[in-house]
GROMACS .gro file of C-alpha atoms in nm:
model
  279
    1UNK     CA    1   0.251  -0.583   2.223
    2UNK     CA    2   0.068  -0.480   1.907
    3UNK     CA    3  -0.302  -0.569   1.941
    4UNK     CA    4  -0.444  -0.802   1.673
    5UNK     CA    5  -0.648  -0.524   1.516
    6UNK     CA    6  -0.333  -0.325   1.442
    7UNK     CA    7  -0.113  -0.623   1.356
    8UNK     CA    8  -0.300  -0.655   1.027
    9UNK     CA    9  -0.114  -0.344   0.912
   10UNK     CA   10   0.217  -0.366   1.103
   11UNK     CA   11   0.470  -0.650   1.082
   12UNK     CA   12   0.569  -0.646   1.450
   13UNK     CA   13   0.784  -0.421   1.664
   14UNK     CA   14   1.121  -0.590   1.609
   15UNK     CA   15   1.341  -0.695   1.319
   16UNK     CA   16   1.295  -1.068   1.394
   17UNK     CA   17   0.917  -1.022   1.386
   18UNK     CA   18   0.940  -0.830   1.061
   19UNK     CA   19   1.156  -1.101   0.905
   20UNK     CA   20   0.906  -1.364   1.019
   21UNK     CA   21   0.640  -1.170   0.828
   22UNK     CA   22   0.864  -1.164   0.522
   23UNK     CA   23   0.917  -1.538   0.547
   24UNK     CA   24   0.542  -1.605   0.557
   25UNK     CA   25   0.473  -1.366   0.268
   26UNK     CA   26   0.748  -1.525   0.059
   27UNK     CA   27   0.580  -1.863   0.105
   28UNK     CA   28   0.278  -1.710  -0.073
   29UNK     CA   29   0.495  -1.578  -0.353
   30UNK     CA   30   0.493  -1.217  -0.227
   31UNK     CA   31   0.809  -1.013  -0.173
   32UNK     CA   32   0.819  -0.755   0.106
   33UNK     CA   33   0.933  -0.393   0.135
   34UNK     CA   34   1.019  -0.326   0.500
   35UNK     CA   35   0.985   0.024   0.645
   36UNK     CA   36   1.092   0.115   0.998
   37UNK     CA   37   0.819   0.338   1.137
   38UNK     CA   38   0.933   0.690   1.213
   39UNK     CA   39   0.926   1.029   1.042
   40UNK     CA   40   0.968   1.406   1.079
   41UNK     CA   41   1.268   1.400   1.311
   42UNK     CA   42   1.417   1.739   1.391
   43UNK     CA   43   1.690   1.591   1.611
   44UNK     CA   44   1.999   1.470   1.419
   45UNK     CA   45   2.045   1.192   1.675
   46UNK     CA   46   1.707   1.042   1.586
   47UNK     CA   47   1.787   1.055   1.215
   48UNK     CA   48   2.123   0.891   1.284
   49UNK     CA   49   1.962   0.617   1.493
   50UNK     CA   50   1.717   0.518   1.218
   51UNK     CA   51   1.991   0.535   0.956
   52UNK     CA   52   2.193   0.289   1.164
   53UNK     CA   53   1.883   0.073   1.203
   54UNK     CA   54   1.845   0.056   0.825
   55UNK     CA   55   2.210  -0.036   0.782
   56UNK     CA   56   2.160  -0.324   1.022
   57UNK     CA   57   1.835  -0.426   0.853
   58UNK     CA   58   2.006  -0.447   0.515
   59UNK     CA   59   2.267  -0.681   0.665
   60UNK     CA   60   1.993  -0.892   0.826
   61UNK     CA   61   1.803  -0.923   0.498
   62UNK     CA   62   2.119  -1.020   0.313
   63UNK     CA   63   2.204  -1.283   0.575
   64UNK     CA   64   1.850  -1.425   0.575
   65UNK     CA   65   1.827  -1.489   0.202
   66UNK     CA   66   1.465  -1.368   0.209
   67UNK     CA   67   1.297  -1.182  -0.078
   68UNK     CA   68   1.282  -0.838   0.080
   69UNK     CA   69   1.410  -0.484   0.048
   70UNK     CA   70   1.362  -0.164   0.248
   71UNK     CA   71   1.197   0.175   0.204
   72UNK     CA   72   1.305   0.491   0.386
   73UNK     CA   73   1.133   0.824   0.442
   74UNK     CA   74   1.332   1.143   0.379
   75UNK     CA   75   1.214   1.309   0.703
   76UNK     CA   76   1.319   0.998   0.893
   77UNK     CA   77   1.683   1.014   0.790
   78UNK     CA   78   1.745   1.387   0.819
   79UNK     CA   79   1.538   1.593   0.573
   80UNK     CA   80   1.380   1.800   0.852
   81UNK     CA   81   1.727   1.878   0.987
   82UNK     CA   82   1.891   1.966   0.654
   83UNK     CA   83   1.897   1.843   0.297
   84UNK     CA   84   2.270   1.777   0.333
   85UNK     CA   85   2.217   1.546   0.631
   86UNK     CA   86   1.936   1.367   0.446
   87UNK     CA   87   2.153   1.303   0.140
   88UNK     CA   88   2.449   1.199   0.353
   89UNK     CA   89   2.241   0.934   0.532
   90UNK     CA   90   2.057   0.832   0.215
   91UNK     CA   91   2.386   0.781   0.031
   92UNK     CA   92   2.527   0.578   0.320
   93UNK     CA   93   2.223   0.348   0.317
   94UNK     CA   94   2.242   0.295  -0.060
   95UNK     CA   95   2.615   0.226  -0.042
   96UNK     CA   96   2.547  -0.052   0.209
   97UNK     CA   97   2.266  -0.189  -0.006
   98UNK     CA   98   2.498  -0.194  -0.308
   99UNK     CA   99   2.763  -0.370  -0.102
  100UNK     CA  100   2.532  -0.653   0.014
  101UNK     CA  101   2.335  -0.678  -0.313
  102UNK     CA  102   2.016  -0.541  -0.159
  103UNK     CA  103   1.770  -0.273  -0.270
  104UNK     CA  104   1.633   0.046  -0.115
  105UNK     CA  105   1.326   0.252  -0.199
  106UNK     CA  106   1.283   0.616  -0.098
  107UNK     CA  107   0.928   0.723  -0.018
  108UNK     CA  108   0.799   1.061  -0.127
  109UNK     CA  109   0.659   1.292   0.139
  110UNK     CA  110   0.494   1.634   0.113
  111UNK     CA  111   0.554   1.856  -0.190
  112UNK     CA  112   0.798   2.087  -0.008
  113UNK     CA  113   1.051   1.803  -0.012
  114UNK     CA  114   1.005   1.686  -0.372
  115UNK     CA  115   1.296   1.874  -0.529
  116UNK     CA  116   1.550   1.773  -0.265
  117UNK     CA  117   1.433   1.412  -0.273
  118UNK     CA  118   1.454   1.382  -0.651
  119UNK     CA  119   1.790   1.560  -0.662
  120UNK     CA  120   1.933   1.309  -0.418
  121UNK     CA  121   1.782   1.011  -0.600
  122UNK     CA  122   1.922   1.122  -0.934
  123UNK     CA  123   2.270   1.176  -0.791
  124UNK     CA  124   2.283   0.855  -0.589
  125UNK     CA  125   2.140   0.636  -0.865
  126UNK     CA  126   2.417   0.756  -1.096
  127UNK     CA  127   2.675   0.628  -0.846
  128UNK     CA  128   2.486   0.310  -0.745
  129UNK     CA  129   2.279   0.212  -1.049
  130UNK     CA  130   1.974  -0.007  -0.990
  131UNK     CA  131   2.033  -0.026  -0.614
  132UNK     CA  132   1.773   0.243  -0.543
  133UNK     CA  133   1.417   0.335  -0.635
  134UNK     CA  134   1.211   0.651  -0.596
  135UNK     CA  135   0.841   0.707  -0.535
  136UNK     CA  136   0.660   0.973  -0.741
  137UNK     CA  137   0.303   1.096  -0.690
  138UNK     CA  138   0.060   1.143  -0.979
  139UNK     CA  139  -0.159   1.389  -0.792
  140UNK     CA  140   0.115   1.653  -0.822
  141UNK     CA  141   0.082   1.867  -1.134
  142UNK     CA  142   0.459   1.859  -1.180
  143UNK     CA  143   0.492   1.480  -1.204
  144UNK     CA  144   0.473   1.452  -1.584
  145UNK     CA  145   0.777   1.681  -1.604
  146UNK     CA  146   0.950   1.490  -1.324
  147UNK     CA  147   0.906   1.163  -1.511
  148UNK     CA  148   1.057   1.318  -1.821
  149UNK     CA  149   1.358   1.413  -1.611
  150UNK     CA  150   1.387   1.075  -1.438
  151UNK     CA  151   1.302   0.840  -1.721
  152UNK     CA  152   1.665   0.750  -1.797
  153UNK     CA  153   1.790   0.746  -1.438
  154UNK     CA  154   1.922   0.395  -1.354
  155UNK     CA  155   1.685   0.335  -1.065
  156UNK     CA  156   1.333   0.205  -1.022
  157UNK     CA  157   1.032   0.438  -1.017
  158UNK     CA  158   0.729   0.368  -0.800
  159UNK     CA  159   0.416   0.545  -0.923
  160UNK     CA  160   0.148   0.618  -0.663
  161UNK     CA  161  -0.158   0.841  -0.673
  162UNK     CA  162  -0.044   1.038  -0.366
  163UNK     CA  163  -0.186   1.061  -0.016
  164UNK     CA  164  -0.078   1.409   0.098
  165UNK     CA  165  -0.333   1.690   0.118
  166UNK     CA  166  -0.167   1.940  -0.113
  167UNK     CA  167  -0.321   2.272  -0.234
  168UNK     CA  168  -0.497   2.277  -0.572
  169UNK     CA  169  -0.235   2.520  -0.704
  170UNK     CA  170   0.019   2.236  -0.716
  171UNK     CA  171  -0.194   1.921  -0.706
  172UNK     CA  172  -0.501   1.765  -0.858
  173UNK     CA  173  -0.762   1.733  -0.586
  174UNK     CA  174  -1.047   1.567  -0.778
  175UNK     CA  175  -1.031   1.185  -0.767
  176UNK     CA  176  -1.121   1.146  -1.133
  177UNK     CA  177  -0.848   1.390  -1.234
  178UNK     CA  178  -0.592   1.209  -1.019
  179UNK     CA  179  -0.693   0.880  -1.181
  180UNK     CA  180  -0.650   1.038  -1.524
  181UNK     CA  181  -0.304   1.164  -1.432
  182UNK     CA  182  -0.209   0.822  -1.295
  183UNK     CA  183  -0.314   0.652  -1.619
  184UNK     CA  184  -0.116   0.905  -1.822
  185UNK     CA  185   0.193   0.870  -1.604
  186UNK     CA  186   0.172   0.491  -1.610
  187UNK     CA  187   0.148   0.496  -1.987
  188UNK     CA  188   0.454   0.721  -2.004
  189UNK     CA  189   0.656   0.479  -1.792
  190UNK     CA  190   0.569   0.177  -2.005
  191UNK     CA  191   0.621   0.364  -2.332
  192UNK     CA  192   0.966   0.485  -2.233
  193UNK     CA  193   1.102   0.215  -1.999
  194UNK     CA  194   1.139  -0.162  -2.023
  195UNK     CA  195   1.239  -0.216  -1.659
  196UNK     CA  196   1.224  -0.056  -1.316
  197UNK     CA  197   0.848   0.017  -1.318
  198UNK     CA  198   0.658  -0.024  -0.991
  199UNK     CA  199   0.280   0.015  -0.985
  200UNK     CA  200   0.196   0.136  -0.635
  201UNK     CA  201  -0.179   0.093  -0.634
  202UNK     CA  202  -0.466  -0.112  -0.492
  203UNK     CA  203  -0.692  -0.001  -0.777
  204UNK     CA  204  -0.785  -0.302  -0.995
  205UNK     CA  205  -0.833  -0.073  -1.297
  206UNK     CA  206  -0.478   0.060  -1.274
  207UNK     CA  207  -0.331  -0.286  -1.218
  208UNK     CA  208  -0.517  -0.417  -1.523
  209UNK     CA  209  -0.391  -0.121  -1.726
  210UNK     CA  210  -0.035  -0.196  -1.619
  211UNK     CA  211  -0.074  -0.557  -1.726
  212UNK     CA  212  -0.200  -0.453  -2.072
  213UNK     CA  213   0.077  -0.198  -2.116
  214UNK     CA  214   0.342  -0.446  -2.007
  215UNK     CA  215   0.219  -0.705  -2.256
  216UNK     CA  216   0.206  -0.451  -2.536
  217UNK     CA  217   0.552  -0.313  -2.464
  218UNK     CA  218   0.729  -0.623  -2.335
  219UNK     CA  219   0.827  -0.440  -2.016
  220UNK     CA  220   0.897  -0.581  -1.671
  221UNK     CA  221   0.708  -0.435  -1.376
  222UNK     CA  222   0.599  -0.502  -1.021
  223UNK     CA  223   0.283  -0.429  -0.825
  224UNK     CA  224   0.317  -0.283  -0.476
  225UNK     CA  225   0.042  -0.287  -0.213
  226UNK     CA  226   0.025  -0.214   0.157
  227UNK     CA  227   0.027  -0.485   0.419
  228UNK     CA  228  -0.329  -0.544   0.535
  229UNK     CA  229  -0.493  -0.405   0.222
  230UNK     CA  230  -0.631  -0.641  -0.046
  231UNK     CA  231  -0.396  -0.920   0.057
  232UNK     CA  232  -0.622  -1.171  -0.120
  233UNK     CA  233  -0.557  -0.980  -0.442
  234UNK     CA  234  -0.185  -0.982  -0.367
  235UNK     CA  235  -0.189  -1.361  -0.342
  236UNK     CA  236  -0.402  -1.397  -0.656
  237UNK     CA  237  -0.172  -1.173  -0.859
  238UNK     CA  238   0.136  -1.358  -0.736
  239UNK     CA  239  -0.026  -1.689  -0.832
  240UNK     CA  240  -0.077  -1.548  -1.182
  241UNK     CA  241   0.294  -1.478  -1.211
  242UNK     CA  242   0.285  -1.105  -1.135
  243UNK     CA  243   0.581  -0.971  -0.936
  244UNK     CA  244   0.406  -0.856  -0.616
  245UNK     CA  245   0.568  -0.658  -0.333
  246UNK     CA  246   0.399  -0.586  -0.001
  247UNK     CA  247   0.491  -0.265   0.181
  248UNK     CA  248   0.515  -0.374   0.545
  249UNK     CA  249   0.603  -0.128   0.823
  250UNK     CA  250   0.741  -0.242   1.156
  251UNK     CA  251   0.862  -0.087   1.480
  252UNK     CA  252   0.730   0.056   1.804
  253UNK     CA  253   0.577   0.369   1.646
  254UNK     CA  254   0.287   0.162   1.514
  255UNK     CA  255  -0.007   0.339   1.680
  256UNK     CA  256  -0.013   0.651   1.464
  257UNK     CA  257   0.045   0.446   1.150
  258UNK     CA  258  -0.247   0.215   1.234
  259UNK     CA  259  -0.482   0.508   1.287
  260UNK     CA  260  -0.384   0.655   0.950
  261UNK     CA  261  -0.470   0.325   0.781
  262UNK     CA  262  -0.813   0.291   0.941
  263UNK     CA  263  -0.903   0.655   0.868
  264UNK     CA  264  -0.810   0.656   0.501
  265UNK     CA  265  -1.032   0.372   0.375
  266UNK     CA  266  -1.376   0.275   0.498
  267UNK     CA  267  -1.296  -0.094   0.442
  268UNK     CA  268  -1.009  -0.072   0.689
  269UNK     CA  269  -1.230   0.106   0.942
  270UNK     CA  270  -1.495  -0.167   0.908
  271UNK     CA  271  -1.232  -0.436   0.961
  272UNK     CA  272  -1.101  -0.261   1.272
  273UNK     CA  273  -1.451  -0.224   1.419
  274UNK     CA  274  -1.527  -0.591   1.367
  275UNK     CA  275  -1.198  -0.694   1.523
  276UNK     CA  276  -1.262  -0.479   1.829
  277UNK     CA  277  -1.609  -0.628   1.866
  278UNK     CA  278  -1.475  -0.979   1.825
  279UNK     CA  279  -1.683  -1.056   1.515
   0.00000   0.00000   0.00000
């Protein structure tokens, strides 16, 4: 059983529990992006097992009629085994999503995997237009060029600041510089796209910027936030008519994910301490 302190960030261990979370979020006007916890598999059997799990999850979402989609990690579906296995599994998942009228996001992991991930996204989106979306990270110095390459690809683009600790030779490491890059990249998306823009941020400044850009350009967009982080803001934005999506992981590998959440933001750590102390 997931303890209450961790259940703020994880939508249960099973698919039924995850779908219950989706149902509750939908009642508040929030859509959900479900991610099965697991990553960095070097055994093809593990990558195959999670690929099969995602295929089943897509069927379950389609059958439920809930407002949800899924997000996969490259290293979860074969990237650490081979790029060919990753793309084979990725393509199989998108084909199923296309078949059942569902949607799949692909997360971005460390910079060593960026080229292979974007290559696969570009190829698969061409075959299954608007059934797939790709995350890109503004802290990478290359991202402006990547956006130029991807701007006309028929798939959604999720812009995040980036959480991986990359060397300064390939990434911006100063917070102010990352924020500047994020603003520039967000502006590029709204100037050159009228759909398929996802603002992956909890930063009120960036969300306000997205709203202004969308109004100026007449573009459609969505805001994506993590489960357990600024959920009051998620509800407020949804009530204002913003298309809000909550990234909600589930599964039995919740412990390491929970510890990452409470380490990365002091507000999450404070919440966890209070929960443990029963306050």
